[in-house]
Coordinates of N, CA and C in Angstrom, one line a residue:
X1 N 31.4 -25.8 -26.8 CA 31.3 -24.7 -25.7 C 30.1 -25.0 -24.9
X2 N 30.2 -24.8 -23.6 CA 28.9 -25.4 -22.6 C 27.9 -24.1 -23.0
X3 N 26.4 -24.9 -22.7 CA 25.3 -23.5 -22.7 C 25.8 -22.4 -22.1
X4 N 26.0 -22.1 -21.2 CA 26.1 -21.2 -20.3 C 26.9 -20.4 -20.3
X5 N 28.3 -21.1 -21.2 CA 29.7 -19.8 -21.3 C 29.1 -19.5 -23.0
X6 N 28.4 -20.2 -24.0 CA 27.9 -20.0 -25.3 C 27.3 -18.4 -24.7
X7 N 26.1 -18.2 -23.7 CA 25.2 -17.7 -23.2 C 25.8 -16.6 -23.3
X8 N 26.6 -16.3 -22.1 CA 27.4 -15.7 -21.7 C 28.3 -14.6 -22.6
X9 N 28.9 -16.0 -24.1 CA 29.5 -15.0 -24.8 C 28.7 -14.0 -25.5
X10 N 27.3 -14.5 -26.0 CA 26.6 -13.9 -26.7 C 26.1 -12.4 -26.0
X11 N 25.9 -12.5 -24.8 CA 25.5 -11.0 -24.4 C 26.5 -10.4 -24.0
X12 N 27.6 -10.7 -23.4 CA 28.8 -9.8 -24.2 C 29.8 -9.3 -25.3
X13 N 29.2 -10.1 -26.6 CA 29.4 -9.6 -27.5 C 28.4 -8.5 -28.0
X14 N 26.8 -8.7 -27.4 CA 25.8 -8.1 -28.0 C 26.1 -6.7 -27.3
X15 N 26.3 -6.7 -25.7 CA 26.7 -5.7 -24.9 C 28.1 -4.5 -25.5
X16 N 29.4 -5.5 -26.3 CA 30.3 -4.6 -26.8 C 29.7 -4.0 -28.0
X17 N 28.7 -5.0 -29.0 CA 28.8 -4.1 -30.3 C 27.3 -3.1 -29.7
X18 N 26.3 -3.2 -29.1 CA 25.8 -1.8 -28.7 C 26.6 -0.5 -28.0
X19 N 27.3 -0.8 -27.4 CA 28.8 -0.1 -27.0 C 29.0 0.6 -28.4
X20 N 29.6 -0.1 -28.8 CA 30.0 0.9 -30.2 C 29.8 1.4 -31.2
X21 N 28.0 0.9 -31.0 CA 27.2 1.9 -31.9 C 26.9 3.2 -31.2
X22 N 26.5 3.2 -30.0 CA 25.9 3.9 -29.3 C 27.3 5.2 -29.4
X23 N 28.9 4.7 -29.8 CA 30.3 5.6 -29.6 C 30.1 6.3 -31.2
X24 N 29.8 5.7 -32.1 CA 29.9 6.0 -33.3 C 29.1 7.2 -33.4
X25 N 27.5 6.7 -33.0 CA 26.5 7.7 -33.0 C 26.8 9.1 -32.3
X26 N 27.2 8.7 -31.3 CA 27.9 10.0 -30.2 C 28.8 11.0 -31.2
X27 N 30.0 10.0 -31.6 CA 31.0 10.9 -32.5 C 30.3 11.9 -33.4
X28 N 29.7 10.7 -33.9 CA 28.8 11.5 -35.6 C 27.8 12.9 -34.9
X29 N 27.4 13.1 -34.2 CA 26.4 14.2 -33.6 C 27.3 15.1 -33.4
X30 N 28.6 14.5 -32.6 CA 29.5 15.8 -32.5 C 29.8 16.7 -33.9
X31 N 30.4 15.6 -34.1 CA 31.2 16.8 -35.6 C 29.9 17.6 -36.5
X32 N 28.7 16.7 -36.2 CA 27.5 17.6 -37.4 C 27.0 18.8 -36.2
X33 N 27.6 18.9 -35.4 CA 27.3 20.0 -34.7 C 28.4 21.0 -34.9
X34 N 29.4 20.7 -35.2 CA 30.5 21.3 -35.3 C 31.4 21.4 -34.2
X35 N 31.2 20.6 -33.1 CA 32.1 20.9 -32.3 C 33.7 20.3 -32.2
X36 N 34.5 20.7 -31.4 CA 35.8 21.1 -31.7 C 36.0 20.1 -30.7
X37 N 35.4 19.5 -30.0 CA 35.8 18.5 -28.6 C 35.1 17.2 -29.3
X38 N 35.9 16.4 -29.5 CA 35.7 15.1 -29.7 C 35.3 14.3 -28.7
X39 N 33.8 13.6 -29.0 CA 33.3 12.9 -27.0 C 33.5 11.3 -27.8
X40 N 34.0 10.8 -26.6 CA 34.6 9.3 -27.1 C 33.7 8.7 -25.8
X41 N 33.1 7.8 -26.5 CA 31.8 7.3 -25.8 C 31.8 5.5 -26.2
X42 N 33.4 5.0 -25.4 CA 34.0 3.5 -26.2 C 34.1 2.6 -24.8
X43 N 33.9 1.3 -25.5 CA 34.3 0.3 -24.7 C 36.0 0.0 -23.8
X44 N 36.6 0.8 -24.9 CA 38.3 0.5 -24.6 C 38.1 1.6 -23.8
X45 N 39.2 1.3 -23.0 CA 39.3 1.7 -21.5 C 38.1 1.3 -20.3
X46 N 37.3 0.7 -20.8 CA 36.1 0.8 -19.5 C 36.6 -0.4 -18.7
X47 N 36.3 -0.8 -17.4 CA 36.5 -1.6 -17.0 C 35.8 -2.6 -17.2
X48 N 36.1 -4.0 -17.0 CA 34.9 -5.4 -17.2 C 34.0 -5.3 -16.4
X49 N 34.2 -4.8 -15.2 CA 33.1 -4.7 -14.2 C 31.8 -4.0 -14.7
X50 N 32.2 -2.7 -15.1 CA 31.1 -1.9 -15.6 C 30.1 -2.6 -16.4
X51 N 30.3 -3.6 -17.6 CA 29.6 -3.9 -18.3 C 29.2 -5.0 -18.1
X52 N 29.9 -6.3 -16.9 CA 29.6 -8.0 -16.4 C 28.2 -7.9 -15.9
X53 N 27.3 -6.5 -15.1 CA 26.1 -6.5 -14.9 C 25.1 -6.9 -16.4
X54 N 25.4 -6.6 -17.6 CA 24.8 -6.7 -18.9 C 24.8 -8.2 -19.1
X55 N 25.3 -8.8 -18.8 CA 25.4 -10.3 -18.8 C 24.2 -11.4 -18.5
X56 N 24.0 -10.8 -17.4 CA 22.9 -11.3 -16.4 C 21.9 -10.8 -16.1
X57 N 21.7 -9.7 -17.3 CA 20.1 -9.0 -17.4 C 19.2 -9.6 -18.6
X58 N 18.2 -9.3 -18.5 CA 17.5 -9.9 -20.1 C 18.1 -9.0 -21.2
X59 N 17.7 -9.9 -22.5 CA 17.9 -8.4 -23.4 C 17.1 -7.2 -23.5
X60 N 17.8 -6.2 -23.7 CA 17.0 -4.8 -23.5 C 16.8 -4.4 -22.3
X61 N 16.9 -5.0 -21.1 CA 16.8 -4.8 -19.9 C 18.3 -3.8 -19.4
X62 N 18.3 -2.5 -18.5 CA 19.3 -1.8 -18.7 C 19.6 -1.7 -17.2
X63 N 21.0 -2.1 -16.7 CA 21.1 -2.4 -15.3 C 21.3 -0.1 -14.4
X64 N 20.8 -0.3 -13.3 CA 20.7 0.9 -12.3 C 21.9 1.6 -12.9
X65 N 22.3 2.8 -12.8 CA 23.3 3.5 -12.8 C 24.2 3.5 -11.6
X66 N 25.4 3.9 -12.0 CA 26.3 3.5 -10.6 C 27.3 2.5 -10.6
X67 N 28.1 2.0 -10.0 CA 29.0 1.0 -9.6 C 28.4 -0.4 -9.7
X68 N 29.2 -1.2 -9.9 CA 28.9 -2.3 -10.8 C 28.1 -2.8 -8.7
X69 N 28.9 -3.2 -7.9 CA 28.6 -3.6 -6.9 C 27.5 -3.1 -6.1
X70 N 26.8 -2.2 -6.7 CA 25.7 -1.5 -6.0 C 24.6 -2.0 -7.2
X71 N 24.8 -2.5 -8.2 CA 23.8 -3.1 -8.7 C 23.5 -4.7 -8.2
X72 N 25.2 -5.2 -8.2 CA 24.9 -6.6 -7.3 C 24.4 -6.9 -6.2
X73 N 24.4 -5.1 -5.2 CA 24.1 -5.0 -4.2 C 21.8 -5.1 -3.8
X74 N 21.7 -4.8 -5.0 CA 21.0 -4.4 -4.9 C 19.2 -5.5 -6.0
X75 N 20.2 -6.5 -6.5 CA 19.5 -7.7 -6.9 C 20.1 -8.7 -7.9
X76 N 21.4 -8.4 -8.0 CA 22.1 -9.4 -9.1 C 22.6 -10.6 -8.3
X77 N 22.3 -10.7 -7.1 CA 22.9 -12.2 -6.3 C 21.4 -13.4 -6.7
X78 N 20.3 -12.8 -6.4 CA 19.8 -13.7 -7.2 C 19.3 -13.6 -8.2
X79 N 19.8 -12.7 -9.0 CA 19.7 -12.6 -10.1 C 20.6 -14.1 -11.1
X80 N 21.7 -14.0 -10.4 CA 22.9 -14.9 -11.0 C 22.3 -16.2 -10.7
X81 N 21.7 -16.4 -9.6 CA 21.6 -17.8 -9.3 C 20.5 -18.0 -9.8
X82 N 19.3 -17.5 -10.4 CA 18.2 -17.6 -11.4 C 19.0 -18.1 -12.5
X83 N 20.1 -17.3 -13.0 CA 20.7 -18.0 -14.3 C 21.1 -19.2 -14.6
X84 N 21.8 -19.4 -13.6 CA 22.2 -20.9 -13.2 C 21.1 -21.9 -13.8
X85 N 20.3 -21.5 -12.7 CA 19.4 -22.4 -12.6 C 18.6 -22.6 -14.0
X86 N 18.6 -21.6 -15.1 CA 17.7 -21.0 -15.7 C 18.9 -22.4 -17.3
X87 N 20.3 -21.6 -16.7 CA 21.4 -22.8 -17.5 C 21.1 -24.2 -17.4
X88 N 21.3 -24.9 -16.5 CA 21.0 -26.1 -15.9 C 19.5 -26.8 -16.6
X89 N 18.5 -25.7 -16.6 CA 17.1 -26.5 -17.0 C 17.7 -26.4 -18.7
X90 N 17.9 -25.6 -19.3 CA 18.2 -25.3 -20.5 C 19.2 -26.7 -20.8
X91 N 20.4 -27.0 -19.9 CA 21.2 -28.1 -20.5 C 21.0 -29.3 -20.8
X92 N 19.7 -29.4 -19.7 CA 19.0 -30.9 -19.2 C 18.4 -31.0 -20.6
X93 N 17.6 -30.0 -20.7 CA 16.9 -30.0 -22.2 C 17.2 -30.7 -23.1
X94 N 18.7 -30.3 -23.9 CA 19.6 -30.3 -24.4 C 20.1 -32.0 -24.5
X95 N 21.0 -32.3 -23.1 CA 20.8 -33.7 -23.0 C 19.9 -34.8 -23.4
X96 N 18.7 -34.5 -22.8 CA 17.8 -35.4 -23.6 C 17.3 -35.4 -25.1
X97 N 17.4 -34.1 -25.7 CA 17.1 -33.9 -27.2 C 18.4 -34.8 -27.7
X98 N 19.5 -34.8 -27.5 CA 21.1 -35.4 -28.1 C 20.7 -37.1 -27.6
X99 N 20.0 -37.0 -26.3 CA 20.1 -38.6 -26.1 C 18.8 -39.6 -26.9
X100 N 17.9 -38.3 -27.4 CA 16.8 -39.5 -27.9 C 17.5 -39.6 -29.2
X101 N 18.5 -38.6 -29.9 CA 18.9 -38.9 -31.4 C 20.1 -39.9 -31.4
X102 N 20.5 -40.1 -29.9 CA 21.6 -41.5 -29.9 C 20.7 -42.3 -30.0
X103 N 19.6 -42.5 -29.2 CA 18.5 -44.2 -29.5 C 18.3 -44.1 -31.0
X104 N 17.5 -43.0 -31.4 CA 17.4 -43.5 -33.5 C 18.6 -44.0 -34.0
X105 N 19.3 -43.4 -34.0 CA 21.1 -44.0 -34.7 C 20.8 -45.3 -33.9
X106 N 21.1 -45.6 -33.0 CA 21.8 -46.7 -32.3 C 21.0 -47.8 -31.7
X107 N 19.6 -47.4 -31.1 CA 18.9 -48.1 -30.6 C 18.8 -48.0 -29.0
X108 N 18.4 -48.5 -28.1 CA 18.5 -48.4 -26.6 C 19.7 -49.1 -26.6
X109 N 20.8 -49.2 -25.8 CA 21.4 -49.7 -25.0 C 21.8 -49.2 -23.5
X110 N 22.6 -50.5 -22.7 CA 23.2 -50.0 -21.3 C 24.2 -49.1 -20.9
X111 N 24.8 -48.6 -22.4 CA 26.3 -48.0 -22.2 C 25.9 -46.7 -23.0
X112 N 24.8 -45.9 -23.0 CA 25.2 -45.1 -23.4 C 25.9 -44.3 -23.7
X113 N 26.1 -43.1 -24.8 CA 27.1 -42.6 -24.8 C 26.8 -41.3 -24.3
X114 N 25.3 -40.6 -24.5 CA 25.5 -39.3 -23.6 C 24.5 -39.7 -22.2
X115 N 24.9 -39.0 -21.4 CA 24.2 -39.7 -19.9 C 23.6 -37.8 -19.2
X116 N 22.5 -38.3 -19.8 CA 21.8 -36.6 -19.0 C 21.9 -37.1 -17.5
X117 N 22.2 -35.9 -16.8 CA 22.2 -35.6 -15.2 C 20.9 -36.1 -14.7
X118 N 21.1 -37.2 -13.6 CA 19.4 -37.4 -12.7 C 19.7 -35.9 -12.3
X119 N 17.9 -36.3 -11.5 CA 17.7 -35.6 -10.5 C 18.5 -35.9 -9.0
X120 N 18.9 -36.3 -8.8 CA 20.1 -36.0 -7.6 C 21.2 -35.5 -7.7
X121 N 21.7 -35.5 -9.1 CA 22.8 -35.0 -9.6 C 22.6 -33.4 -9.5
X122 N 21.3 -33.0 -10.4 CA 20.7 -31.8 -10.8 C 21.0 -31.1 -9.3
X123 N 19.9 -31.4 -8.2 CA 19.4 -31.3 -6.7 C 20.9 -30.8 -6.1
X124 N 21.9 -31.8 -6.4 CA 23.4 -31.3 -5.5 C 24.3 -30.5 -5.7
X125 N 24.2 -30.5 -7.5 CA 24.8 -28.9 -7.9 C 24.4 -28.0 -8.0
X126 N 22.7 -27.7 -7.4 CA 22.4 -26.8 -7.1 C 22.2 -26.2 -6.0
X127 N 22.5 -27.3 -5.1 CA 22.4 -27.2 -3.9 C 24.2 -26.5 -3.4
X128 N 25.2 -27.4 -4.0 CA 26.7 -26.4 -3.6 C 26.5 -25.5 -4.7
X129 N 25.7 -24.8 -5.5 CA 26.1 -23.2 -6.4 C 25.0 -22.8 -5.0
X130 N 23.9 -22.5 -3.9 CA 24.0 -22.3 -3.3 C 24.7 -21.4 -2.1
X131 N 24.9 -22.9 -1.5 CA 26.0 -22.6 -0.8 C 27.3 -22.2 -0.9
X132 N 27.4 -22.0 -1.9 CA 28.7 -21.3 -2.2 C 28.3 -19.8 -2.4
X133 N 27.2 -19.6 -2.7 CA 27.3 -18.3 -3.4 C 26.8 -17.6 -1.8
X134 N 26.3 -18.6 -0.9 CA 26.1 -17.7 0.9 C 27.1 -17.4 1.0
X135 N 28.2 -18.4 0.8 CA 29.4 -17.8 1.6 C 30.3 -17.4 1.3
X136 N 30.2 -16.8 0.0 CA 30.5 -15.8 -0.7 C 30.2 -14.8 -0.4
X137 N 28.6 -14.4 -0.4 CA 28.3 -13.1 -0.1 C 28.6 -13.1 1.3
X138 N 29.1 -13.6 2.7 CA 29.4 -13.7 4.0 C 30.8 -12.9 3.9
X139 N 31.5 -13.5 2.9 CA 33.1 -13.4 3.1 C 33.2 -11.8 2.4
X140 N 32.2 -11.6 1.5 CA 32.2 -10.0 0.8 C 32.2 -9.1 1.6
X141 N 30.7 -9.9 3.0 CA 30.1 -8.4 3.5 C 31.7 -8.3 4.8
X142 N 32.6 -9.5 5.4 CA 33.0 -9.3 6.4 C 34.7 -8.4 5.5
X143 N 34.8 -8.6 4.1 CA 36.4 -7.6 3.6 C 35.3 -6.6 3.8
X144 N 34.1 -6.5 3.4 CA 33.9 -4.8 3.3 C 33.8 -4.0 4.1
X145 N 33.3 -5.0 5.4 CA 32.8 -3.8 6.5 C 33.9 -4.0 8.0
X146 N 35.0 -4.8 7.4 CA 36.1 -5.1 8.3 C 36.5 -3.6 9.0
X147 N 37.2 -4.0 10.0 CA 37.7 -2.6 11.0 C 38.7 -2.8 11.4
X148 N 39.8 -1.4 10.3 CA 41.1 -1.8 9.8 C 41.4 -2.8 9.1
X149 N 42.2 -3.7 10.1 CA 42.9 -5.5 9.6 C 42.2 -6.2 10.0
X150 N 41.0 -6.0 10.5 CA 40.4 -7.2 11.5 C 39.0 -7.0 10.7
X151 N 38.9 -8.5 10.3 CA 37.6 -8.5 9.8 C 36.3 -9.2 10.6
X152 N 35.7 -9.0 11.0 CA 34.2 -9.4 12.2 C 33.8 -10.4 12.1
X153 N 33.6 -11.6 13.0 CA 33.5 -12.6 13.1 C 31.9 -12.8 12.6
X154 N 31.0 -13.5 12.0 CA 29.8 -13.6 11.5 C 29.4 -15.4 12.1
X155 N 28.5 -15.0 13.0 CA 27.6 -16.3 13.3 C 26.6 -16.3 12.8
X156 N 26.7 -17.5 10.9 CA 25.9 -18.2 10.5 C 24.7 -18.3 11.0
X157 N 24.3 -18.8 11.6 CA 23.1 -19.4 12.1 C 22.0 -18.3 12.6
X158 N 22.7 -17.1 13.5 CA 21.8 -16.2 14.0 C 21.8 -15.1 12.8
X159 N 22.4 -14.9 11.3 CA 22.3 -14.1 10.6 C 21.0 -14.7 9.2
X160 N 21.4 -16.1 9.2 CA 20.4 -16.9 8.2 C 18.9 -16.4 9.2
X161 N 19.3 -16.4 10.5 CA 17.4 -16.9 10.9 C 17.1 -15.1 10.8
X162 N 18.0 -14.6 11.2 CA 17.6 -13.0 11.0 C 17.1 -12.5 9.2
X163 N 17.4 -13.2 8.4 CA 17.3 -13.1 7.0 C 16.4 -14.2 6.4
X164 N 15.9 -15.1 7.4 CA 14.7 -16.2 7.1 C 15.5 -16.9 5.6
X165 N 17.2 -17.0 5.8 CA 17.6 -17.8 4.9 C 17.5 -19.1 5.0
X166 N 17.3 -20.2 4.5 CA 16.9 -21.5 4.4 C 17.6 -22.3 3.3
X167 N 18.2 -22.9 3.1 CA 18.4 -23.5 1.6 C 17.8 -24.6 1.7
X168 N 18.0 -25.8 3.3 CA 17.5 -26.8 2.3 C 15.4 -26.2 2.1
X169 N 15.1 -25.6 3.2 CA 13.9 -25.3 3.3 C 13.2 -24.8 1.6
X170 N 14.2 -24.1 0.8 CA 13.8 -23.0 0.4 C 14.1 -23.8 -1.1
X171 N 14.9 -25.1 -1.3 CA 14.9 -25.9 -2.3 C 14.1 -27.4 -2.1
X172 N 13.7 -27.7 -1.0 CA 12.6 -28.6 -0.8 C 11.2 -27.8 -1.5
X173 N 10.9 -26.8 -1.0 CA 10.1 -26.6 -1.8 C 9.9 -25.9 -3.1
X174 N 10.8 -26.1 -3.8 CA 11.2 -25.9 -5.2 C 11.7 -24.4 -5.6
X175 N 11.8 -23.9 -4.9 CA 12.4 -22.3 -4.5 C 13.7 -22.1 -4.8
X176 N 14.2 -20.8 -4.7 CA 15.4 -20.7 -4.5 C 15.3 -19.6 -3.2
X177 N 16.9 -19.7 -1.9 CA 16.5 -18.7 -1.5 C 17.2 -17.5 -2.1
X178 N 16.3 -16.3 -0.5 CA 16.4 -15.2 -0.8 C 17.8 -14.4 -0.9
X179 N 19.4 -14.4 -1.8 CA 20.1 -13.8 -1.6 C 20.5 -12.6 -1.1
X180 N 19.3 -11.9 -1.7 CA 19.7 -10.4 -1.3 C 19.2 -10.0 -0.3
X181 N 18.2 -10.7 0.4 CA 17.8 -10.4 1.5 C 18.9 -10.9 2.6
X182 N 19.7 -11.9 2.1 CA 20.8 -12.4 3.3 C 22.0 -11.2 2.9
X183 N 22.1 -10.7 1.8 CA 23.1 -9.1 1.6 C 22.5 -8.2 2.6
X184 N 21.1 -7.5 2.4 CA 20.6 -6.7 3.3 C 21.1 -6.7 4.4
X185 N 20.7 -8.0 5.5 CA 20.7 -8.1 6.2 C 22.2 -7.6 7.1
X186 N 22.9 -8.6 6.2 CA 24.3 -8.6 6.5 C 24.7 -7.1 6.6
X187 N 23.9 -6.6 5.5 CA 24.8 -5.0 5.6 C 24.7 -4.4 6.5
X188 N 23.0 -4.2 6.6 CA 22.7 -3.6 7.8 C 23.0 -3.9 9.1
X189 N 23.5 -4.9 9.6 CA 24.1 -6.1 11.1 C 25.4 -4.7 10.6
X190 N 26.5 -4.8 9.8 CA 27.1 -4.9 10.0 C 28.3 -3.6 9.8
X191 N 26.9 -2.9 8.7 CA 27.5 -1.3 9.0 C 27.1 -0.7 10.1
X192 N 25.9 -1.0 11.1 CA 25.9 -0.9 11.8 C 27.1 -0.9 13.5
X193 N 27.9 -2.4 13.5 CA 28.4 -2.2 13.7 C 30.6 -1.4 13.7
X194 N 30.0 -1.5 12.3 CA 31.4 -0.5 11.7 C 31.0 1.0 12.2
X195 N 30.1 1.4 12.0 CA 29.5 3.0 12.9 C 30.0 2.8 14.6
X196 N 29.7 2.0 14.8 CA 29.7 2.1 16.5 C 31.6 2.0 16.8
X197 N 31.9 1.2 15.8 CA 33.4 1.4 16.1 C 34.3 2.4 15.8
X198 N 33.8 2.7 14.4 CA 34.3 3.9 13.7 C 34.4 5.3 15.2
X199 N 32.9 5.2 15.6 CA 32.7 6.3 16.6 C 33.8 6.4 18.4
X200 N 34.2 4.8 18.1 CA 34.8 5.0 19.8 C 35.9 4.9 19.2
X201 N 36.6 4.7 18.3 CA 38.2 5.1 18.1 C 38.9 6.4 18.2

């Protein structure tokens, strides 16, 4: 299983069994109270959304109250791509620990069998989880704040300089950029103009 879906499973399993201690406990206070209303305080029925923010937090760390997308809204875009990145240095790790225990067994050769990622390799898939994840959050903000069928045309270039988005700038110098500031932005451009339309219809 790769680091990252291992990662993954682990704080959603840790996320369900706190879930159902926290139900059990709930139950047990009811009835030693004596009450006649059973409070069911369970994972089943909840939706995945509610609990996919617990994923991507530290442990013990407890995500805002509210709707899953107002927490994304509000710092889980780079939050996610810290993880990434946070995966990636972890795997590289990984790689080289498994590749120095191929040279003891085997010795140096030209054919290795495990081949850790260069750094250009590293550099480009981090560069398209990027750019993917801009124009991702582009395509979110233009379903959400569309008017009616018609969703608003967004010119790249004057929304990045408005949000001082940069990638390659912002991974030349060992950074990642600012996602949520390119969310902000976006919102505010563009509930803005969903107000002004909403108003002349």
């Amino acid at each position: 299983m790769p680091l990252f879906a291992l990662a993954v499973t682990t704080r959603l399993y840790t996320a369900l069994r706190r879930c159902a201690i926290s139900s059990r406990r709930r139950r047990s206070k009811s009835r030693a109270a004596g009450c006649s209303q059973t409070v069911v305080v369970a994972c089943v029925g909840t939706t995945a959304s509610e609990y996919l923010p617990h994923l991507f937090l530290p442990f013990g760390a407890r995500p805002q109250k509210g709707h899953a997308s107002s927490i994304q809204e509000s710092g889980m875009y780079n939050h996610f791509v810290q993880n990434f990145v946070d995966a990636q240095t972890a795997s590289l790790k990984h790689y080289g620990a498994i590749a120095r225990i191929e040279i003891r067994l085997f010795g140096e050769t030209q054919n290795p069998a495990v081949r850790a990622p260069d750094v250009i390799e590293i550099d480009t898939e981090r560069r398209r989880v990027c750019e993917t994840v801009a124009d991702r959050i582009i395509e979110k903000a233009r379903d959400q704040f569309a008017i009616g069928s018609a969703r608003l045309v967004i010119h790249r270039p004057a929304i990045f300089r408005l949000a001082n988005f940069d990638i390659d700038r912002s991974l030349s110098r060992g950074e990642l950029p600012d996602f949520d500031r390119l969310w902000t932005v976006l919102q505010t451009r563009l509930r803005n103009i969903h107000t002004h339309a909403g108003e002349a219809q």
